[in-house]
Structures are given as C-alpha cells and as structure tokens.
Amino acid sequence: MQYNTTIDHIRLTDDGRGIVILDQSQLPNKTEYVELRTAEEMYGAIKTLRVRGAPVIGIFAAFAAYCLGLQIECCDYETFLKKFTGTAEYLSSSRPTAVNLSWALNRMVETVRKRPGRPPSQIIPDLLTEARAILEEDIAMCLAISEFGLSLLKDGDGILTHCNAGQIATSRYGTALGPILLGRERGMQFRVYADETRPLLQGARLTAWELQNAGVDVTLICDNMASMVMKKGYVQYCFVGCDRIAANGDTANKIGTSGVAIMAKHYGIPFYVLGPTSTIDLATPTGSEIEIELRDPDEIRLKWYSEPMAPRGVKCYNPAFDVTDNSLISGIITEKGICRAPYSESLAALLK
Ligand code: MRU
C-alpha cells in the first residue's frame, strides 16, 4: 500500500502570475484545486479558510504579495512601495490571530524597503526569492519540529490532537501532525485521536483525511469525548499547533485547545504545543493581548446541516481561537528545540 505523506497544495500557476491552492474548504468530499489571481480572490481564500493553518497562510500571503506586486502598474520606487505596502496591509487584514500572516507580509515589504530607489522591475525577482525562502524555511522548520516531537514518542503511543496542524496547514509534514507522519514514514505506528473541532470541523474534515491517507491509525471523536478517551488511558500525549505564542508562552490556537489542556492537566497527560519560531510573537506580552477572531454565528447555527440545528436568529458566540495558559503547557516544540517553563526566559533565549 502506498501512503501519501506529501500533498502538492500550494504552487504558482504555470504563467507564474497567480497561485493554485488545494481548496481546504471542500475537503474531504472534493479534492479541488483553485486558481487565484486577484487581490480580492486571495484575501477571500484566507478569510473563508480555503487556505488555512498559520504557517501556510504566511506562505500563501508571501506568494500572493509577489503576484500582486507583478500587477502594480508604475515605474518609480516610491509609488511601488506605497502600493505594495497597501496590498500587504489588505491581505494582512483578512484574519487577525495567526501572526505568521503579518510576519510573512512584513518580510515581503522589508524586501522592497531594503532596495530604495530601485526600479520595480529589479525588485520583483527579489520578491519571488523571498517568498520561496519563506516556503523553504518552513519545510526545514517542519521537519526539525517533527524530529524533536518524534524524539518524545514511542511506537504505539496514543496522541490526541485538536484542529488541523498537518501538512496542508504548513509546507510539509505539519507541526502537531509532523512527528506522527515522520514516524509513519519510518515504519512506526501511533493511535491518533482527532477532535472533530466544532464548528468548522477541521479535525474531522482535514486531520482525519490526512492521517487516513498517510496510513495512520486515526480515530475521530467529538470534542466533548476527549475527557473520556483520556480517562480510559488511550492518550499518552496531546500535540496541538499554534497561531500565536505570546512572550510568556500563552498560546492561541483553535477554539477548544485550552479545554484540551485543562483536561490533560487533570489526567496527568503531557500537553505539547508544536510550531515554528515564526509563530512566537515577543511583541505580545501575554495571551490577553492576542486578538481573537470572531466569526459568523451561522457557522454554529447552520453550517453542515440540511436544516438549521438551532432556533433561527438565536444569539451565538463564535470565537475562532482561544488562549491556553502557559502553566498548562508541558513544552513548546520548535525547529530550534523544546522550550520549557519559564517560557518568558526560554522563548527569549531561543529567539536571540
Ligand atoms: O481557523 P484555522 O483552521 O485556520 O485554525 C488553525 C489552527 O488553529 C491550527 O491549529 C494552527 O493554525 C496551527 S497550523 C500548523
């Protein structure tokens, strides 16, 4: 049996002026690739989660900025810088929580800033080089994170994960799923419990799909079943991804993650956050300062059902992320190593 641990989910179009993505909003029922060329299409793809997952939205935004840079019609440096910065700000405003988005776009804008006075025709190739560097760095980071994560695991371990932090959320391997996929390639087998992850079902639609394709033993559970599988002793580790890690280690990730961490603490199960150092935001002191995206209430009331599953117009609260307190985190696994508490010291040392 051939297992698939690599997916071609993001690339430039053949003419090099647009981006082709695997539309994550259609999975697992349709494997559909869409071509995006305009700023509105690219913004919309992030906003509607056709492309989602912190690292890959950074990679996507970098290539999007390059493609949109190609469309800027002007010839003097100052006008190009102004228009390019405006484009980057527009893309950056599509989702607020994952820092990788603004991080990657800042790198693209800096590429222009560092070349004052040059004609745009000379800057454009450097923008492509920068976008490719962001992609290549992410591939290396994911592989290193996977190795560090795998060093904790032994064959047959049970791992609970929440949301999707796999290959389609990154460049390759993923973060939280990286050790599992790397271990699988090396002939190891784990038992993975995937929380379905209400309301958008990234765990059911994406994690279960990715792991099943890769030949991993995956069991899908509803979010409210995590405590039960922990209590039964099925889970030896919790591995989750991250969207922004504050300087003190408080970590924003998909809504429901903090509940998993609280339960893991109760049952004495190690809870690890896995993410590249690009997700660490030392400018944000604690989790309280992280902006949490609020999404359309109809994602709770209507989505996935043929009939509404709640009274029409009922008030809903739909935060897309929550913050896990650093005291609940056993370690933060990055490409540079595993950080332990006190995180304000270990994270700062890591980024020096
Ligand atoms: O709303 P989403 O699906 O973009 O949320 C994604 C997550 O919370 C992931 O766990 C996180 O981005 C890490 S992806 C490696």
XYZ file of C-alpha atoms and ligand atoms in Angstrom:
367
model
C 0.000 0.000 0.000
C 1.333 3.430 -0.966
C 0.794 6.019 1.754
C 0.767 9.692 0.980
C 2.664 11.965 3.335
C 3.193 14.748 0.789
C 0.488 16.835 -0.834
C 1.006 19.439 -3.547
C -1.303 22.038 -2.012
C 0.184 25.400 -2.964
C 2.093 26.492 -6.069
C 2.354 29.239 -8.654
C 0.258 28.957 -11.821
C 2.114 27.883 -14.991
C 2.390 31.503 -16.149
C 3.805 32.456 -12.728
C 1.271 35.245 -12.133
C -1.276 33.506 -9.883
C -1.496 30.823 -7.197
C -3.071 27.376 -7.300
C -4.243 26.023 -3.952
C -5.920 22.873 -2.770
C -9.277 24.233 -1.572
C -9.361 23.081 2.057
C -12.984 24.159 2.461
C -14.069 21.370 0.059
C -12.200 18.510 1.778
C -12.687 15.629 2.273
C -15.510 15.266 -0.256
C -13.845 17.080 -3.138
C -10.154 17.406 -3.952
C -10.472 20.660 -5.800
C -7.653 22.973 -6.888
C -8.498 26.621 -7.470
C -6.571 29.327 -9.252
C -6.387 32.732 -7.565
C -5.250 35.853 -9.389
C -6.837 38.993 -7.941
C -6.278 40.612 -4.541
C -9.932 40.001 -3.657
C -9.685 36.302 -4.543
C -6.552 35.926 -2.439
C -7.990 37.825 0.538
C -11.200 35.783 0.237
C -9.295 32.481 0.167
C -7.752 33.267 3.567
C -10.959 34.688 5.055
C -13.119 31.733 4.008
C -10.498 29.149 5.027
C -9.907 27.801 1.543
C -6.320 28.157 2.658
C -5.904 27.878 6.429
C -3.418 26.972 9.140
C -0.963 29.536 10.484
C 2.240 28.649 8.590
C 0.568 28.076 5.224
C -1.350 31.344 5.307
C 2.025 33.057 5.772
C 3.492 31.175 2.805
C 0.391 31.811 0.714
C 0.374 35.527 1.569
C 4.037 35.864 0.566
C 3.357 34.382 -2.901
C 0.131 36.397 -3.131
C 2.051 39.606 -2.424
C 4.574 38.692 -5.124
C 1.810 38.023 -7.687
C 0.017 41.245 -6.786
C 3.340 43.112 -6.944
C 3.589 41.977 -10.586
C 0.258 43.695 -11.250
C 1.292 47.090 -9.878
C 1.492 49.457 -12.810
C 4.021 52.175 -12.129
C 7.708 52.686 -12.623
C 9.027 54.751 -9.724
C 10.179 53.229 -6.448
C 8.151 55.393 -4.038
C 4.836 54.686 -5.788
C 5.629 50.987 -5.937
C 6.495 50.882 -2.219
C 3.262 52.683 -1.316
C 1.072 50.422 -3.448
C 2.866 47.255 -2.374
C 2.548 48.185 1.311
C -1.178 48.844 0.793
C -1.591 45.408 -0.802
C 0.242 43.737 2.093
C -1.942 45.575 4.640
C -5.068 44.459 2.785
C -4.011 40.797 2.788
C -2.929 41.048 6.426
C -6.376 42.285 7.473
C -8.044 39.056 6.293
C -7.536 37.249 9.640
C -6.144 38.703 12.876
C -4.949 35.879 15.121
C -2.201 33.914 13.336
C 0.952 36.032 13.496
C 2.559 34.159 10.575
C 0.357 36.137 8.186
C 1.697 39.580 9.144
C 5.168 38.123 9.782
C 5.468 36.861 6.183
C 3.968 40.025 4.708
C 6.339 42.199 6.752
C 9.236 40.245 5.262
C 7.915 40.948 1.781
C 7.507 44.689 2.474
C 11.007 44.792 4.020
C 12.372 43.273 0.802
C 11.098 46.354 -1.017
C 12.195 48.786 1.705
C 15.740 47.463 1.617
C 16.079 48.396 -2.061
C 15.427 52.155 -2.058
C 15.387 53.871 -5.412
C 15.497 50.694 -7.475
C 13.017 50.296 -10.332
C 10.228 47.788 -9.534
C 11.417 45.538 -12.396
C 14.602 44.924 -10.398
C 12.743 44.351 -7.107
C 10.134 41.868 -8.372
C 12.602 38.943 -8.785
C 13.758 39.509 -5.189
C 10.141 39.277 -4.006
C 9.878 35.853 -5.618
C 13.158 34.830 -3.987
C 11.836 35.968 -0.585
C 8.526 34.090 -0.985
C 10.461 30.958 -1.966
C 12.750 31.425 1.058
C 9.712 31.578 3.379
C 8.440 28.330 1.845
C 11.833 26.566 2.000
C 12.413 27.697 5.579
C 9.017 26.333 6.571
C 9.803 22.941 5.036
C 13.024 22.792 7.073
C 11.272 24.060 10.232
C 8.501 21.468 9.979
C 10.995 18.668 9.509
C 13.030 19.794 12.535
C 9.865 20.165 14.667
C 8.800 16.680 13.573
C 12.164 15.224 14.636
C 12.008 16.905 18.064
C 8.408 15.795 18.546
C 9.160 12.254 17.430
C 12.000 12.021 19.971
C 9.322 12.079 22.722
C 7.191 9.291 21.251
C 7.429 5.524 21.254
C 5.781 3.086 18.885
C 2.118 2.519 19.703
C 1.600 5.723 21.711
C -1.819 7.367 21.692
C -1.859 11.059 20.747
C -4.801 13.420 20.954
C -4.821 16.401 18.604
C -7.219 19.286 18.060
C -7.992 21.107 14.796
C -5.551 20.521 11.933
C -1.850 21.214 12.154
C -0.817 18.858 9.388
C 0.866 19.147 6.016
C -1.895 21.217 4.374
C -1.655 23.737 7.235
C 2.076 24.130 6.567
C 4.517 23.383 3.761
C 5.167 19.685 4.514
C 4.675 17.227 7.389
C 2.936 19.822 9.545
C 3.660 20.766 13.134
C 1.428 18.809 15.550
C 0.984 16.030 12.978
C 4.606 16.208 11.804
C 6.073 13.712 14.319
C 3.241 11.291 13.561
C 3.725 11.480 9.775
C 7.516 11.315 10.046
C 7.242 8.339 12.395
C 4.844 6.661 9.972
C 7.374 7.080 7.138
C 9.882 5.305 9.358
C 7.569 2.388 9.969
C 6.239 3.473 13.374
C 2.541 3.387 14.168
C 0.636 5.604 16.570
C -3.002 5.765 17.612
C -4.288 9.259 16.977
C -7.482 10.659 18.469
C -8.651 13.598 16.353
C -11.112 16.009 17.960
C -13.715 16.884 15.324
C -13.189 20.597 16.205
C -16.523 22.392 16.151
C -17.774 24.452 14.444
C -15.733 24.155 11.225
C -14.670 20.540 11.705
C -11.003 20.886 10.761
C -10.295 17.743 12.797
C -12.981 15.658 11.087
C -12.561 17.004 7.579
C -8.812 17.597 7.408
C -6.873 15.793 10.152
C -8.788 12.533 9.760
C -8.398 12.779 5.966
C -4.662 13.496 6.090
C -3.888 10.786 8.613
C -6.040 8.181 6.905
C -4.308 8.903 3.578
C -0.965 8.507 5.313
C -1.910 5.123 6.758
C -2.037 6.360 10.346
C -4.418 4.693 12.816
C -6.793 7.625 13.397
C -9.988 7.670 15.452
C -12.329 10.617 15.125
C -14.048 11.798 18.296
C -16.453 14.640 19.067
C -14.845 17.425 21.068
C -16.816 16.501 24.167
C -15.363 12.969 24.156
C -11.748 13.976 24.810
C -12.081 13.644 28.580
C -13.447 10.115 28.187
C -10.571 8.864 25.994
C -8.063 10.493 28.350
C -9.661 8.880 31.391
C -9.593 5.471 29.709
C -5.819 5.769 29.283
C -5.905 5.842 25.468
C -3.850 9.055 25.260
C -0.172 9.384 26.222
C 0.403 12.850 24.695
C -1.593 15.832 23.466
C 0.005 17.538 20.441
C -1.521 20.769 19.123
C -0.489 23.530 16.752
C -0.470 27.263 17.435
C -1.440 30.536 15.815
C 0.426 32.952 18.077
C 2.648 32.333 21.079
C 2.953 35.330 23.398
C 6.257 36.193 25.085
C 5.169 34.444 28.314
C 4.217 31.220 26.488
C 0.437 31.744 26.494
C -0.662 30.202 23.207
C -3.557 30.988 20.884
C -4.810 28.043 18.877
C -8.133 26.779 17.549
C -11.076 27.259 19.899
C -11.251 24.276 22.251
C -7.493 23.860 22.646
C -7.416 25.368 26.135
C -10.100 22.902 27.241
C -7.935 20.019 25.998
C -5.000 21.420 28.001
C -7.084 21.709 31.170
C -8.278 18.105 30.813
C -4.732 16.889 30.054
C -3.503 18.532 33.262
C -6.308 16.836 35.213
C -5.344 13.401 33.892
C -1.568 13.988 34.082
C -1.072 13.782 30.302
C 1.766 15.875 28.800
C 0.390 18.679 26.635
C 2.733 19.981 23.922
C 2.399 22.923 21.551
C 4.268 22.483 18.256
C 5.076 25.421 16.000
C 7.811 27.250 14.126
C 9.594 30.181 15.788
C 7.780 32.427 13.271
C 4.686 31.857 15.459
C 6.380 33.302 18.545
C 5.441 36.949 18.989
C 7.642 38.561 21.620
C 5.906 41.889 20.964
C 2.768 40.430 22.559
C 3.493 40.084 26.288
C 0.685 37.690 27.289
C -2.272 35.854 25.812
C -4.650 38.604 26.945
C -3.254 40.907 24.254
C -3.852 38.430 21.415
C -6.717 39.470 19.163
C -9.202 36.621 18.840
C -11.073 36.402 15.562
C -14.858 36.342 15.883
C -16.586 34.551 13.031
C -20.050 34.383 11.507
C -22.627 32.969 14.000
C -24.146 30.951 11.140
C -21.099 28.688 11.325
C -22.712 27.463 14.562
C -26.383 27.754 13.596
C -26.421 26.458 10.032
C -23.212 25.031 8.697
C -23.049 21.353 7.624
C -26.741 20.713 8.253
C -29.510 20.478 5.680
C -31.787 22.148 8.238
C -30.816 24.698 10.907
C -29.739 22.973 14.107
C -30.615 25.930 16.330
C -33.578 28.309 16.556
C -33.387 30.881 13.782
C -31.650 34.050 14.911
C -30.516 32.626 18.260
C -27.609 34.581 19.705
C -24.280 32.765 19.185
C -20.758 33.480 20.342
C -18.227 32.181 17.823
C -14.588 32.898 18.730
C -12.295 31.041 16.326
C -9.419 30.656 18.785
C -8.710 30.508 22.500
C -5.600 31.017 24.580
C -4.038 28.210 26.558
C -2.389 29.434 29.724
C 1.357 28.780 29.742
C 1.031 26.933 33.062
C -0.835 24.139 31.252
C 1.846 23.622 28.590
C 4.468 20.888 29.179
C 6.676 22.173 26.364
C 6.731 24.209 23.160
C 8.370 22.247 20.358
C 10.037 24.483 17.758
C 12.550 23.849 14.987
C 15.290 25.017 17.367
C 14.414 22.692 20.211
C 11.891 22.161 23.001
C 11.230 25.154 25.249
C 10.190 24.581 28.852
C 8.827 26.886 31.542
C 9.561 29.595 32.469
C 8.696 30.489 28.882
C 9.444 34.200 29.193
C 13.081 33.126 29.571
C 13.243 30.086 27.282
C 11.411 31.736 24.359
C 13.509 34.904 24.538
C 16.710 32.817 24.654
C 15.545 30.789 21.663
C 14.980 33.878 19.511
C 18.258 35.582 20.421
O -9.110 28.572 11.758
P -7.964 27.712 11.323
O -8.396 26.415 10.733
O -7.001 28.448 10.428
O -7.176 27.379 12.673
C -5.957 26.711 12.567
C -5.365 26.308 13.858
O -5.792 26.696 14.915
C -4.125 25.465 13.755
O -4.023 24.607 14.855
C -2.902 26.383 13.711
O -3.042 27.326 12.711
C -1.648 25.634 13.533
S -1.441 25.027 11.870
C 0.082 24.277 11.811
